[in-house]
């Protein structure tokens, strides 16, 4: 609750934001879809396609927050959609400004020992969609809502350096990642 109040205070003090609708805002509906998108074949799988569950949360005033859940095996995409639907249904009527409370509530409702796998992916999608709504309501990007000094963040390359690669493949891939501008990489060892 503290972080939500801090953000509301930041919005109120921002002359660039005119008339942020915060009172009586609520999530009115949601929609999920399974989409298949192309991807480069890689060590995580030979497939040239990946399945994701898209999520759209809508407020009573028609503001829409969008995100997706993914990186699960195509074998469990149906399960990921079911979990996302079940958890999204639990936030109908909730205030989108209450992201922290909603996230904790969803993890609790999903079962105390389940914040992993499909539940974590679904809750994360809901969380980001709620932040998308708040950014749209405030008329500013989420990074600014959070008080970051700029719109850039350092990133690292993940999903490229796998334990079954030989040393030549690791070296070639690492050089390519550095040439793309990455300053850090995630290795899978052992």
CSV table of C-alpha atoms in Angstrom, one decimal:
chain,number,residue,atom,x,y,z
A,1,UNK,CA,0.0,0.0,0.0
A,2,UNK,CA,2.9,2.4,0.7
A,3,UNK,CA,4.3,2.2,-2.8
A,4,UNK,CA,0.9,2.9,-4.3
A,5,UNK,CA,0.5,6.0,-2.2
A,6,UNK,CA,4.0,7.2,-3.1
A,7,UNK,CA,3.1,6.8,-6.8
A,8,UNK,CA,-0.2,8.6,-6.4
A,9,UNK,CA,1.7,11.5,-4.7
A,10,UNK,CA,4.2,11.6,-7.5
A,11,UNK,CA,1.3,11.9,-10.0
A,12,UNK,CA,-0.4,14.6,-8.1
A,13,UNK,CA,2.7,16.6,-8.0
A,14,UNK,CA,3.3,16.3,-11.7
A,15,UNK,CA,2.1,19.2,-13.8
A,16,UNK,CA,2.3,17.0,-17.0
A,17,UNK,CA,-0.6,14.9,-15.8
A,18,UNK,CA,-4.1,16.3,-16.1
A,19,UNK,CA,-6.9,14.7,-14.1
A,20,UNK,CA,-5.7,11.3,-13.3
A,21,UNK,CA,-8.7,9.1,-12.7
A,22,UNK,CA,-7.9,7.3,-9.5
A,23,UNK,CA,-11.0,7.4,-7.4
A,24,UNK,CA,-13.4,4.4,-7.9
A,25,UNK,CA,-11.2,2.8,-10.6
A,26,UNK,CA,-11.7,-0.9,-10.9
A,27,UNK,CA,-10.8,-3.9,-13.1
A,28,UNK,CA,-14.0,-4.7,-15.0
A,29,UNK,CA,-12.9,-7.4,-17.4
A,30,UNK,CA,-10.0,-9.4,-18.8
A,31,UNK,CA,-9.2,-11.4,-21.9
A,32,UNK,CA,-6.6,-14.0,-22.6
A,33,UNK,CA,-5.6,-15.6,-25.8
A,34,UNK,CA,-2.9,-18.2,-26.8
A,35,UNK,CA,-0.7,-16.8,-29.6
A,36,UNK,CA,2.1,-18.6,-31.4
A,37,UNK,CA,4.9,-16.5,-32.6
A,38,UNK,CA,8.1,-17.3,-34.6
A,39,UNK,CA,11.4,-17.5,-32.9
A,40,UNK,CA,14.9,-18.4,-33.7
A,41,UNK,CA,15.7,-22.1,-33.0
A,42,UNK,CA,18.1,-22.4,-30.1
A,43,UNK,CA,19.4,-24.6,-27.4
A,44,UNK,CA,16.1,-24.4,-25.4
A,45,UNK,CA,14.4,-26.2,-28.2
A,46,UNK,CA,14.5,-26.8,-31.9
A,47,UNK,CA,11.1,-25.2,-32.4
A,48,UNK,CA,10.8,-22.2,-34.6
A,49,UNK,CA,7.6,-21.1,-32.9
A,50,UNK,CA,6.7,-20.4,-29.3
A,51,UNK,CA,3.3,-20.2,-27.5
A,52,UNK,CA,2.4,-17.3,-25.2
A,53,UNK,CA,-0.7,-16.3,-23.3
A,54,UNK,CA,-1.6,-12.7,-23.9
A,55,UNK,CA,-3.5,-10.8,-21.2
A,56,UNK,CA,-5.7,-7.7,-21.5
A,57,UNK,CA,-7.1,-6.2,-18.3
A,58,UNK,CA,-9.7,-3.5,-18.7
A,59,UNK,CA,-10.9,-0.9,-16.2
A,60,UNK,CA,-14.5,0.2,-15.9
A,61,UNK,CA,-13.5,3.4,-17.8
A,62,UNK,CA,-12.0,1.3,-20.7
A,63,UNK,CA,-8.3,1.8,-19.9
A,64,UNK,CA,-6.5,-1.4,-21.0
A,65,UNK,CA,-3.3,-3.0,-19.5
A,66,UNK,CA,-1.5,-5.5,-21.7
A,67,UNK,CA,1.1,-8.2,-21.0
A,68,UNK,CA,1.9,-11.8,-21.7
A,69,UNK,CA,2.9,-15.0,-19.9
A,70,UNK,CA,5.2,-17.3,-21.6
A,71,UNK,CA,8.5,-19.3,-21.7
A,72,UNK,CA,6.7,-22.4,-20.7
A,73,UNK,CA,6.7,-25.6,-22.8
A,74,UNK,CA,4.1,-25.7,-25.5
A,75,UNK,CA,2.9,-28.8,-23.6
A,76,UNK,CA,1.7,-26.7,-20.7
A,77,UNK,CA,0.4,-23.6,-22.6
A,78,UNK,CA,-3.2,-24.7,-22.0
A,79,UNK,CA,-2.4,-25.0,-18.3
A,80,UNK,CA,-0.8,-21.5,-18.3
A,81,UNK,CA,-3.9,-20.0,-19.9
A,82,UNK,CA,-6.1,-21.7,-17.4
A,83,UNK,CA,-4.0,-20.4,-14.4
A,84,UNK,CA,-3.9,-16.9,-15.9
A,85,UNK,CA,-7.7,-17.0,-16.4
A,86,UNK,CA,-8.4,-18.3,-12.9
A,87,UNK,CA,-6.2,-15.6,-11.3
A,88,UNK,CA,-7.3,-12.7,-13.5
A,89,UNK,CA,-10.9,-13.6,-12.6
A,90,UNK,CA,-10.0,-12.9,-9.0
A,91,UNK,CA,-9.2,-9.3,-9.5
A,92,UNK,CA,-12.5,-8.2,-11.1
A,93,UNK,CA,-13.7,-5.2,-9.1
A,94,UNK,CA,-10.2,-4.6,-7.6
A,95,UNK,CA,-8.4,-1.2,-7.7
A,96,UNK,CA,-5.6,-1.4,-10.3
A,97,UNK,CA,-3.5,1.0,-8.1
A,98,UNK,CA,-3.2,-1.8,-5.5
A,99,UNK,CA,-0.7,-3.9,-7.5
A,100,UNK,CA,1.3,-5.1,-4.5
A,101,UNK,CA,-1.8,-6.1,-2.5
A,102,UNK,CA,-3.3,-7.8,-5.6
A,103,UNK,CA,-0.1,-9.8,-6.3
A,104,UNK,CA,0.2,-11.0,-2.7
A,105,UNK,CA,-3.5,-11.9,-2.6
A,106,UNK,CA,-3.2,-13.9,-5.9
A,107,UNK,CA,-0.1,-15.8,-4.6
A,108,UNK,CA,-2.0,-16.6,-1.4
A,109,UNK,CA,-5.1,-17.7,-3.3
A,110,UNK,CA,-3.1,-19.9,-5.6
A,111,UNK,CA,-1.7,-21.8,-2.6
A,112,UNK,CA,1.1,-21.0,-0.1
A,113,UNK,CA,3.5,-23.4,-1.7
A,114,UNK,CA,2.8,-22.5,-5.3
A,115,UNK,CA,4.6,-19.3,-6.1
A,116,UNK,CA,6.6,-21.0,-8.9
A,117,UNK,CA,6.1,-22.1,-12.4
A,118,UNK,CA,2.7,-21.4,-14.0
A,119,UNK,CA,1.4,-19.4,-11.0
A,120,UNK,CA,4.5,-17.1,-11.0
A,121,UNK,CA,4.2,-16.5,-14.7
A,122,UNK,CA,0.5,-15.7,-14.5
A,123,UNK,CA,0.8,-13.4,-11.5
A,124,UNK,CA,3.7,-11.6,-13.2
A,125,UNK,CA,1.6,-11.0,-16.3
A,126,UNK,CA,-1.2,-9.6,-14.2
A,127,UNK,CA,1.2,-7.3,-12.3
A,128,UNK,CA,2.7,-5.9,-15.5
A,129,UNK,CA,-0.7,-5.3,-17.0
A,130,UNK,CA,-1.8,-3.4,-13.8
A,131,UNK,CA,1.4,-1.2,-14.1
A,132,UNK,CA,0.5,-0.6,-17.8
A,133,UNK,CA,-2.9,0.6,-16.7
A,134,UNK,CA,-1.4,2.9,-14.1
A,135,UNK,CA,1.1,4.3,-16.6
A,136,UNK,CA,-1.7,5.0,-19.1
A,137,UNK,CA,-3.9,6.7,-16.4
A,138,UNK,CA,-1.0,8.8,-15.3
A,139,UNK,CA,0.1,9.7,-18.8
A,140,UNK,CA,3.6,8.6,-18.2
A,141,UNK,CA,5.9,5.6,-18.7
A,142,UNK,CA,6.1,3.0,-15.9
A,143,UNK,CA,9.8,3.8,-15.3
A,144,UNK,CA,8.9,7.3,-14.5
A,145,UNK,CA,6.1,6.2,-12.2
A,146,UNK,CA,8.6,4.2,-10.3
A,147,UNK,CA,10.9,7.2,-9.9
A,148,UNK,CA,13.8,6.0,-12.2
A,149,UNK,CA,16.2,8.7,-13.4
A,150,UNK,CA,15.9,7.7,-17.1
A,151,UNK,CA,14.1,5.3,-19.4
A,152,UNK,CA,17.0,2.9,-19.8
A,153,UNK,CA,18.1,0.0,-17.6
A,154,UNK,CA,21.1,-2.3,-17.9
A,155,UNK,CA,20.2,-5.7,-19.2
A,156,UNK,CA,22.1,-9.0,-19.6
A,157,UNK,CA,21.9,-11.6,-22.3
A,158,UNK,CA,20.1,-14.7,-21.2
A,159,UNK,CA,19.2,-17.9,-23.1
A,160,UNK,CA,22.3,-18.0,-25.3
A,161,UNK,CA,25.1,-19.7,-23.4
A,162,UNK,CA,24.1,-23.2,-22.7
A,163,UNK,CA,26.0,-26.0,-20.8
A,164,UNK,CA,26.1,-28.3,-23.7
A,165,UNK,CA,27.9,-25.8,-26.0
A,166,UNK,CA,31.6,-26.5,-26.6
A,167,UNK,CA,34.1,-23.8,-25.8
A,168,UNK,CA,34.3,-22.6,-29.4
A,169,UNK,CA,30.5,-22.1,-29.6
A,170,UNK,CA,30.5,-20.3,-26.2
A,171,UNK,CA,33.3,-18.0,-27.4
A,172,UNK,CA,31.6,-17.2,-30.7
A,173,UNK,CA,28.3,-16.6,-29.0
A,174,UNK,CA,29.8,-14.4,-26.3
A,175,UNK,CA,31.7,-12.2,-28.9
A,176,UNK,CA,28.4,-11.8,-30.8
A,177,UNK,CA,26.6,-10.7,-27.7
A,178,UNK,CA,29.2,-8.2,-26.8
A,179,UNK,CA,29.1,-6.8,-30.4
A,180,UNK,CA,25.3,-6.4,-29.8
A,181,UNK,CA,26.0,-4.1,-26.8
A,182,UNK,CA,25.5,-6.6,-23.9
A,183,UNK,CA,27.9,-6.0,-21.0
A,184,UNK,CA,26.8,-9.0,-19.0
A,185,UNK,CA,25.7,-12.5,-19.9
A,186,UNK,CA,24.1,-15.4,-18.1
A,187,UNK,CA,26.0,-18.7,-18.4
A,188,UNK,CA,24.5,-22.1,-17.6
A,189,UNK,CA,27.3,-24.2,-16.1
A,190,UNK,CA,27.6,-27.8,-14.8
